[in-house]
């Protein structure tokens, strides 16, 4: 049947990459394949224990890989700044904004943001801005750096509620998730418009079996829903390795178009990666600019203009 696979990833020796949420699921397989193809990869992980376990597993799978383990909690802007200070001093060719949380009971980040919007969007917005100099440095040496922001098909049902972004007046976990994933998509498009030295794209995995689906039910103490989502993963989802293909295509293919989104070819559900249609609201006039202004105000991270 054909289709793009990891065998089509070009050689990446001399390139440097950061993958958030690299300790499991889509992020793990994205980082593993980038490293197998020669990139020096920073595994940006919240949990030191799970990050070390992933590092050890990746090292066993790819003994010659150039790997660095980094500590990053996207739900804490102080952690984001510390990570950028430690890992932003060298040219950065590929940034994969992958980490995320899904359909949680209402929780707040260290900075008081609703957890899904704060982690999935604001944390990555801040991280990208703080790594912008490193991305521009790589672009000046080797051509446009690549920023991949992982969204979801749930963006189709998303709406940016600017009058209640943090869900303080009304919170529904799936609506909050859809809002955050729509924000990821809008951010990817707006970044590509604003920063010409980068190629910014979005990617989504379709329905892939990861630990995200069961995290929400586990936090709510619903063992029945946790078992049900696990069964759904086993029966209907593609593997996490297959789910990582759109991210890998977006990060490495020479055919990628800035501002586009890449997902599974078959109904955006499963299959080899391809450019996919995005929801109309993602291109609504002025929405990207408004989200950008709000994100800068909330995070305190302003994207500096390119040097003259």
PDB file of C-alpha atoms in Angstrom, residues 45-277:
ATOM      1  CA  UNK A  45      10.390  15.312  30.591  1.00  0.00           C
ATOM      2  CA  UNK A  46       8.453  16.399  33.686  1.00  0.00           C
ATOM      3  CA  UNK A  47       9.155  13.323  35.802  1.00  0.00           C
ATOM      4  CA  UNK A  48      12.834  12.620  36.491  1.00  0.00           C
ATOM      5  CA  UNK A  49      12.072   8.964  37.196  1.00  0.00           C
ATOM      6  CA  UNK A  50      10.027   8.359  34.051  1.00  0.00           C
ATOM      7  CA  UNK A  51      12.450  10.447  32.018  1.00  0.00           C
ATOM      8  CA  UNK A  52      15.403   8.353  33.159  1.00  0.00           C
ATOM      9  CA  UNK A  53      13.515   5.139  32.399  1.00  0.00           C
ATOM     10  CA  UNK A  54      12.758   6.405  28.885  1.00  0.00           C
ATOM     11  CA  UNK A  55      16.363   7.521  28.429  1.00  0.00           C
ATOM     12  CA  UNK A  56      17.617   4.055  29.423  1.00  0.00           C
ATOM     13  CA  UNK A  57      15.098   2.300  27.157  1.00  0.00           C
ATOM     14  CA  UNK A  58      16.000   4.561  24.244  1.00  0.00           C
ATOM     15  CA  UNK A  59      19.695   4.044  24.827  1.00  0.00           C
ATOM     16  CA  UNK A  60      19.150   0.271  24.720  1.00  0.00           C
ATOM     17  CA  UNK A  61      17.141   0.580  21.481  1.00  0.00           C
ATOM     18  CA  UNK A  62      19.664   2.944  19.845  1.00  0.00           C
ATOM     19  CA  UNK A  63      23.084   2.490  21.508  1.00  0.00           C
ATOM     20  CA  UNK A  64      24.787   5.106  19.328  1.00  0.00           C
ATOM     21  CA  UNK A  65      22.119   7.767  19.872  1.00  0.00           C
ATOM     22  CA  UNK A  66      23.140  11.220  21.100  1.00  0.00           C
ATOM     23  CA  UNK A  67      20.660  11.793  23.931  1.00  0.00           C
ATOM     24  CA  UNK A  68      20.346  14.367  26.701  1.00  0.00           C
ATOM     25  CA  UNK A  69      17.759  14.188  29.486  1.00  0.00           C
ATOM     26  CA  UNK A  70      16.232  17.527  30.456  1.00  0.00           C
ATOM     27  CA  UNK A  71      13.786  18.489  33.208  1.00  0.00           C
ATOM     28  CA  UNK A  72      10.713  20.386  31.988  1.00  0.00           C
ATOM     29  CA  UNK A  73       7.328  20.944  33.616  1.00  0.00           C
ATOM     30  CA  UNK A  74       5.166  22.859  31.164  1.00  0.00           C
ATOM     31  CA  UNK A  75       2.672  23.567  33.943  1.00  0.00           C
ATOM     32  CA  UNK A  76       5.247  25.759  35.702  1.00  0.00           C
ATOM     33  CA  UNK A  77       6.660  28.761  33.844  1.00  0.00           C
ATOM     34  CA  UNK A  78       9.668  28.866  36.169  1.00  0.00           C
ATOM     35  CA  UNK A  79      10.547  25.340  35.021  1.00  0.00           C
ATOM     36  CA  UNK A  80      10.088  26.386  31.383  1.00  0.00           C
ATOM     37  CA  UNK A  81      12.514  29.284  31.867  1.00  0.00           C
ATOM     38  CA  UNK A  82      15.060  27.078  33.623  1.00  0.00           C
ATOM     39  CA  UNK A  83      14.894  24.501  30.834  1.00  0.00           C
ATOM     40  CA  UNK A  84      15.351  27.186  28.173  1.00  0.00           C
ATOM     41  CA  UNK A  85      18.316  28.649  30.053  1.00  0.00           C
ATOM     42  CA  UNK A  86      19.994  25.216  30.202  1.00  0.00           C
ATOM     43  CA  UNK A  87      19.215  23.962  26.714  1.00  0.00           C
ATOM     44  CA  UNK A  88      18.798  27.117  24.634  1.00  0.00           C
ATOM     45  CA  UNK A  89      22.434  28.089  24.316  1.00  0.00           C
ATOM     46  CA  UNK A  90      23.173  25.994  21.223  1.00  0.00           C
ATOM     47  CA  UNK A  91      21.532  26.121  17.767  1.00  0.00           C
ATOM     48  CA  UNK A  92      18.243  24.215  17.725  1.00  0.00           C
ATOM     49  CA  UNK A  93      17.030  22.779  14.417  1.00  0.00           C
ATOM     50  CA  UNK A  94      13.860  20.956  15.508  1.00  0.00           C
ATOM     51  CA  UNK A  95      11.441  21.679  18.354  1.00  0.00           C
ATOM     52  CA  UNK A  96       8.553  19.244  18.792  1.00  0.00           C
ATOM     53  CA  UNK A  97       5.924  20.666  21.142  1.00  0.00           C
ATOM     54  CA  UNK A  98       4.397  17.301  21.958  1.00  0.00           C
ATOM     55  CA  UNK A  99       3.671  17.005  25.686  1.00  0.00           C
ATOM     56  CA  UNK A 100       0.129  17.423  26.891  1.00  0.00           C
ATOM     57  CA  UNK A 101      -2.693  16.450  29.203  1.00  0.00           C
ATOM     58  CA  UNK A 102      -6.197  15.417  28.199  1.00  0.00           C
ATOM     59  CA  UNK A 103      -9.691  15.677  29.691  1.00  0.00           C
ATOM     60  CA  UNK A 104      -8.627  16.162  33.302  1.00  0.00           C
ATOM     61  CA  UNK A 105     -10.796  17.203  36.224  1.00  0.00           C
ATOM     62  CA  UNK A 106     -10.269  20.918  36.734  1.00  0.00           C
ATOM     63  CA  UNK A 107      -6.783  21.600  38.042  1.00  0.00           C
ATOM     64  CA  UNK A 108      -4.550  24.681  38.031  1.00  0.00           C
ATOM     65  CA  UNK A 109      -0.932  25.076  36.981  1.00  0.00           C
ATOM     66  CA  UNK A 110       1.726  26.530  39.270  1.00  0.00           C
ATOM     67  CA  UNK A 111       0.920  29.924  37.748  1.00  0.00           C
ATOM     68  CA  UNK A 112      -2.843  29.631  38.240  1.00  0.00           C
ATOM     69  CA  UNK A 113      -3.866  28.705  34.688  1.00  0.00           C
ATOM     70  CA  UNK A 114      -6.387  25.988  33.883  1.00  0.00           C
ATOM     71  CA  UNK A 115      -4.222  22.886  33.536  1.00  0.00           C
ATOM     72  CA  UNK A 116      -5.082  21.871  29.958  1.00  0.00           C
ATOM     73  CA  UNK A 117      -4.820  25.355  28.445  1.00  0.00           C
ATOM     74  CA  UNK A 118      -1.816  26.169  30.634  1.00  0.00           C
ATOM     75  CA  UNK A 119       0.138  23.006  29.862  1.00  0.00           C
ATOM     76  CA  UNK A 120      -0.822  22.237  26.274  1.00  0.00           C
ATOM     77  CA  UNK A 121      -0.755  25.791  24.925  1.00  0.00           C
ATOM     78  CA  UNK A 122       0.741  28.387  27.275  1.00  0.00           C
ATOM     79  CA  UNK A 123       3.662  26.214  28.357  1.00  0.00           C
ATOM     80  CA  UNK A 124       4.612  25.518  24.751  1.00  0.00           C
ATOM     81  CA  UNK A 125       4.043  29.135  23.721  1.00  0.00           C
ATOM     82  CA  UNK A 126       6.498  30.236  26.411  1.00  0.00           C
ATOM     83  CA  UNK A 127       9.008  27.493  25.639  1.00  0.00           C
ATOM     84  CA  UNK A 128       9.083  28.295  21.919  1.00  0.00           C
ATOM     85  CA  UNK A 129       9.553  31.989  22.598  1.00  0.00           C
ATOM     86  CA  UNK A 130      12.356  31.357  25.068  1.00  0.00           C
ATOM     87  CA  UNK A 131      14.111  29.050  22.580  1.00  0.00           C
ATOM     88  CA  UNK A 132      13.629  31.460  19.681  1.00  0.00           C
ATOM     89  CA  UNK A 133      17.240  32.640  19.643  1.00  0.00           C
ATOM     90  CA  UNK A 134      18.461  29.016  19.455  1.00  0.00           C
ATOM     91  CA  UNK A 135      16.038  28.303  16.610  1.00  0.00           C
ATOM     92  CA  UNK A 136      17.146  31.428  14.736  1.00  0.00           C
ATOM     93  CA  UNK A 137      20.778  30.495  15.280  1.00  0.00           C
ATOM     94  CA  UNK A 138      20.229  27.108  13.632  1.00  0.00           C
ATOM     95  CA  UNK A 139      18.321  28.775  10.795  1.00  0.00           C
ATOM     96  CA  UNK A 140      21.258  31.068  10.075  1.00  0.00           C
ATOM     97  CA  UNK A 141      23.584  28.066   9.841  1.00  0.00           C
ATOM     98  CA  UNK A 142      21.508  25.379   8.143  1.00  0.00           C
ATOM     99  CA  UNK A 143      18.302  26.904   6.810  1.00  0.00           C
ATOM    100  CA  UNK A 144      14.867  27.307   8.418  1.00  0.00           C
ATOM    101  CA  UNK A 145      14.458  25.562  11.757  1.00  0.00           C
ATOM    102  CA  UNK A 146      11.343  23.428  12.190  1.00  0.00           C
ATOM    103  CA  UNK A 147       8.763  23.835  14.979  1.00  0.00           C
ATOM    104  CA  UNK A 148       6.099  21.131  15.213  1.00  0.00           C
ATOM    105  CA  UNK A 149       3.172  21.651  17.579  1.00  0.00           C
ATOM    106  CA  UNK A 150       1.036  18.608  18.250  1.00  0.00           C
ATOM    107  CA  UNK A 151      -2.696  19.240  18.079  1.00  0.00           C
ATOM    108  CA  UNK A 152      -5.658  16.849  17.895  1.00  0.00           C
ATOM    109  CA  UNK A 153      -8.722  16.121  15.821  1.00  0.00           C
ATOM    110  CA  UNK A 154     -10.603  17.510  18.838  1.00  0.00           C
ATOM    111  CA  UNK A 155      -9.575  20.956  17.555  1.00  0.00           C
ATOM    112  CA  UNK A 156     -12.566  20.613  15.219  1.00  0.00           C
ATOM    113  CA  UNK A 157     -14.896  20.978  18.209  1.00  0.00           C
ATOM    114  CA  UNK A 158     -12.796  23.668  19.896  1.00  0.00           C
ATOM    115  CA  UNK A 159     -13.714  27.255  20.650  1.00  0.00           C
ATOM    116  CA  UNK A 160     -11.516  29.904  22.222  1.00  0.00           C
ATOM    117  CA  UNK A 161     -13.580  31.347  25.089  1.00  0.00           C
ATOM    118  CA  UNK A 162     -11.651  34.555  25.612  1.00  0.00           C
ATOM    119  CA  UNK A 163     -14.109  35.638  28.298  1.00  0.00           C
ATOM    120  CA  UNK A 164     -13.371  32.470  30.301  1.00  0.00           C
ATOM    121  CA  UNK A 165     -10.143  30.907  29.011  1.00  0.00           C
ATOM    122  CA  UNK A 166      -9.345  29.400  32.405  1.00  0.00           C
ATOM    123  CA  UNK A 167     -12.751  27.772  32.871  1.00  0.00           C
ATOM    124  CA  UNK A 168     -13.391  29.654  36.100  1.00  0.00           C
ATOM    125  CA  UNK A 169     -17.081  30.271  35.446  1.00  0.00           C
ATOM    126  CA  UNK A 170     -17.829  27.000  33.661  1.00  0.00           C
ATOM    127  CA  UNK A 171     -15.584  23.993  33.216  1.00  0.00           C
ATOM    128  CA  UNK A 172     -16.145  20.973  31.032  1.00  0.00           C
ATOM    129  CA  UNK A 173     -13.102  18.771  30.679  1.00  0.00           C
ATOM    130  CA  UNK A 174     -13.589  17.851  27.009  1.00  0.00           C
ATOM    131  CA  UNK A 175     -14.422  21.420  25.992  1.00  0.00           C
ATOM    132  CA  UNK A 176     -11.281  22.592  27.782  1.00  0.00           C
ATOM    133  CA  UNK A 177      -9.239  19.961  25.957  1.00  0.00           C
ATOM    134  CA  UNK A 178     -10.711  20.963  22.580  1.00  0.00           C
ATOM    135  CA  UNK A 179      -9.969  24.616  23.317  1.00  0.00           C
ATOM    136  CA  UNK A 180      -6.345  23.819  24.162  1.00  0.00           C
ATOM    137  CA  UNK A 181      -5.871  21.725  21.020  1.00  0.00           C
ATOM    138  CA  UNK A 182      -7.428  24.442  18.849  1.00  0.00           C
ATOM    139  CA  UNK A 183      -5.023  26.895  20.487  1.00  0.00           C
ATOM    140  CA  UNK A 184      -2.107  24.596  19.547  1.00  0.00           C
ATOM    141  CA  UNK A 185      -3.216  24.637  15.920  1.00  0.00           C
ATOM    142  CA  UNK A 186      -3.776  28.399  15.789  1.00  0.00           C
ATOM    143  CA  UNK A 187      -0.409  28.990  17.451  1.00  0.00           C
ATOM    144  CA  UNK A 188       1.389  26.840  14.860  1.00  0.00           C
ATOM    145  CA  UNK A 189      -0.176  28.825  12.029  1.00  0.00           C
ATOM    146  CA  UNK A 190       0.419  32.229  13.623  1.00  0.00           C
ATOM    147  CA  UNK A 191       4.039  31.384  14.446  1.00  0.00           C
ATOM    148  CA  UNK A 192       4.673  30.557  10.809  1.00  0.00           C
ATOM    149  CA  UNK A 193       3.244  33.912   9.769  1.00  0.00           C
ATOM    150  CA  UNK A 194       5.263  35.907  12.299  1.00  0.00           C
ATOM    151  CA  UNK A 195       8.717  34.290  12.358  1.00  0.00           C
ATOM    152  CA  UNK A 196      10.011  33.902   8.838  1.00  0.00           C
ATOM    153  CA  UNK A 197      13.232  32.121   9.849  1.00  0.00           C
ATOM    154  CA  UNK A 198      11.153  29.130  10.990  1.00  0.00           C
ATOM    155  CA  UNK A 199       8.892  26.606   9.363  1.00  0.00           C
ATOM    156  CA  UNK A 200       6.093  26.146  11.866  1.00  0.00           C
ATOM    157  CA  UNK A 201       3.592  23.344  11.334  1.00  0.00           C
ATOM    158  CA  UNK A 202       1.046  21.331  13.290  1.00  0.00           C
ATOM    159  CA  UNK A 203       0.638  17.569  13.479  1.00  0.00           C
ATOM    160  CA  UNK A 204      -1.823  15.208  15.094  1.00  0.00           C
ATOM    161  CA  UNK A 205      -1.663  11.447  15.672  1.00  0.00           C
ATOM    162  CA  UNK A 206      -5.236  10.441  14.927  1.00  0.00           C
ATOM    163  CA  UNK A 207      -6.419   7.801  17.352  1.00  0.00           C
ATOM    164  CA  UNK A 208      -3.254   6.384  18.866  1.00  0.00           C
ATOM    165  CA  UNK A 209      -2.941   4.290  22.007  1.00  0.00           C
ATOM    166  CA  UNK A 210      -1.090   6.306  24.661  1.00  0.00           C
ATOM    167  CA  UNK A 211      -1.431   6.865  28.395  1.00  0.00           C
ATOM    168  CA  UNK A 212      -3.320  10.134  27.779  1.00  0.00           C
ATOM    169  CA  UNK A 213      -6.688   8.458  27.375  1.00  0.00           C
ATOM    170  CA  UNK A 214      -6.568   6.807  30.795  1.00  0.00           C
ATOM    171  CA  UNK A 215      -5.039   9.655  32.798  1.00  0.00           C
ATOM    172  CA  UNK A 216      -8.287  11.597  33.213  1.00  0.00           C
ATOM    173  CA  UNK A 217     -10.385   8.646  34.453  1.00  0.00           C
ATOM    174  CA  UNK A 218      -7.531   7.648  36.776  1.00  0.00           C
ATOM    175  CA  UNK A 219      -7.445  11.148  38.313  1.00  0.00           C
ATOM    176  CA  UNK A 220     -11.212  10.988  38.829  1.00  0.00           C
ATOM    177  CA  UNK A 221     -10.930   7.595  40.482  1.00  0.00           C
ATOM    178  CA  UNK A 222     -13.104   5.947  37.822  1.00  0.00           C
ATOM    179  CA  UNK A 223     -11.654   2.472  37.366  1.00  0.00           C
ATOM    180  CA  UNK A 224     -14.539   1.561  35.026  1.00  0.00           C
ATOM    181  CA  UNK A 225     -13.753   4.393  32.613  1.00  0.00           C
ATOM    182  CA  UNK A 226     -10.040   3.688  32.885  1.00  0.00           C
ATOM    183  CA  UNK A 227     -10.648   0.067  31.867  1.00  0.00           C
ATOM    184  CA  UNK A 228     -13.037   1.139  29.087  1.00  0.00           C
ATOM    185  CA  UNK A 229     -10.535   3.551  27.537  1.00  0.00           C
ATOM    186  CA  UNK A 230      -7.833   0.895  27.788  1.00  0.00           C
ATOM    187  CA  UNK A 231     -10.071  -1.551  25.955  1.00  0.00           C
ATOM    188  CA  UNK A 232     -10.854   1.066  23.294  1.00  0.00           C
ATOM    189  CA  UNK A 233      -7.145   1.613  22.765  1.00  0.00           C
ATOM    190  CA  UNK A 234      -6.538  -2.099  22.388  1.00  0.00           C
ATOM    191  CA  UNK A 235      -9.390  -2.652  19.927  1.00  0.00           C
ATOM    192  CA  UNK A 236      -9.459   0.485  17.770  1.00  0.00           C
ATOM    193  CA  UNK A 237      -6.341   2.628  18.136  1.00  0.00           C
ATOM    194  CA  UNK A 238      -3.160   2.476  16.116  1.00  0.00           C
ATOM    195  CA  UNK A 239       0.077   2.144  18.047  1.00  0.00           C
ATOM    196  CA  UNK A 240       1.964   5.074  19.546  1.00  0.00           C
ATOM    197  CA  UNK A 241       4.774   4.394  17.054  1.00  0.00           C
ATOM    198  CA  UNK A 242       2.297   4.781  14.190  1.00  0.00           C
ATOM    199  CA  UNK A 243       0.778   7.835  15.862  1.00  0.00           C
ATOM    200  CA  UNK A 244       4.221   9.472  15.903  1.00  0.00           C
ATOM    201  CA  UNK A 245       4.538   9.348  12.108  1.00  0.00           C
ATOM    202  CA  UNK A 246       2.746  12.666  11.434  1.00  0.00           C
ATOM    203  CA  UNK A 247       5.014  14.418  13.958  1.00  0.00           C
ATOM    204  CA  UNK A 248       8.094  12.859  12.381  1.00  0.00           C
ATOM    205  CA  UNK A 249       6.948  13.764   8.880  1.00  0.00           C
ATOM    206  CA  UNK A 250       6.245  17.335   9.991  1.00  0.00           C
ATOM    207  CA  UNK A 251       9.652  17.555  11.678  1.00  0.00           C
ATOM    208  CA  UNK A 252      11.795  16.127   8.869  1.00  0.00           C
ATOM    209  CA  UNK A 253      10.151  15.961   5.445  1.00  0.00           C
ATOM    210  CA  UNK A 254      11.460  18.447   2.867  1.00  0.00           C
ATOM    211  CA  UNK A 255       7.939  18.631   1.421  1.00  0.00           C
ATOM    212  CA  UNK A 256       6.364  20.213   4.506  1.00  0.00           C
ATOM    213  CA  UNK A 257       4.486  23.501   4.004  1.00  0.00           C
ATOM    214  CA  UNK A 258       4.646  26.154   6.696  1.00  0.00           C
ATOM    215  CA  UNK A 259       1.361  26.686   8.518  1.00  0.00           C
ATOM    216  CA  UNK A 260      -0.044  23.334   7.397  1.00  0.00           C
ATOM    217  CA  UNK A 261      -1.181  20.423   9.535  1.00  0.00           C
ATOM    218  CA  UNK A 262      -0.192  16.778   9.050  1.00  0.00           C
ATOM    219  CA  UNK A 263      -2.151  13.790  10.298  1.00  0.00           C
ATOM    220  CA  UNK A 264      -3.161  10.249   9.373  1.00  0.00           C
ATOM    221  CA  UNK A 265      -4.260   9.853   5.786  1.00  0.00           C
ATOM    222  CA  UNK A 266      -7.339   7.692   6.432  1.00  0.00           C
ATOM    223  CA  UNK A 267     -10.100  10.047   7.638  1.00  0.00           C
ATOM    224  CA  UNK A 268      -7.527  11.690   9.945  1.00  0.00           C
ATOM    225  CA  UNK A 269      -7.966   8.546  12.063  1.00  0.00           C
ATOM    226  CA  UNK A 270      -5.102   6.241  11.128  1.00  0.00           C
ATOM    227  CA  UNK A 271      -2.644   5.470   8.359  1.00  0.00           C
ATOM    228  CA  UNK A 272       0.438   7.083   6.860  1.00  0.00           C
ATOM    229  CA  UNK A 273       0.916  10.853   7.306  1.00  0.00           C
ATOM    230  CA  UNK A 274      -0.412  13.437   4.882  1.00  0.00           C
ATOM    231  CA  UNK A 275      -1.387  17.089   4.819  1.00  0.00           C
ATOM    232  CA  UNK A 276      -4.887  17.299   6.319  1.00  0.00           C
ATOM    233  CA  UNK A 277      -7.748  19.775   6.323  1.00  0.00           C
TER     234      UNK A 277
END
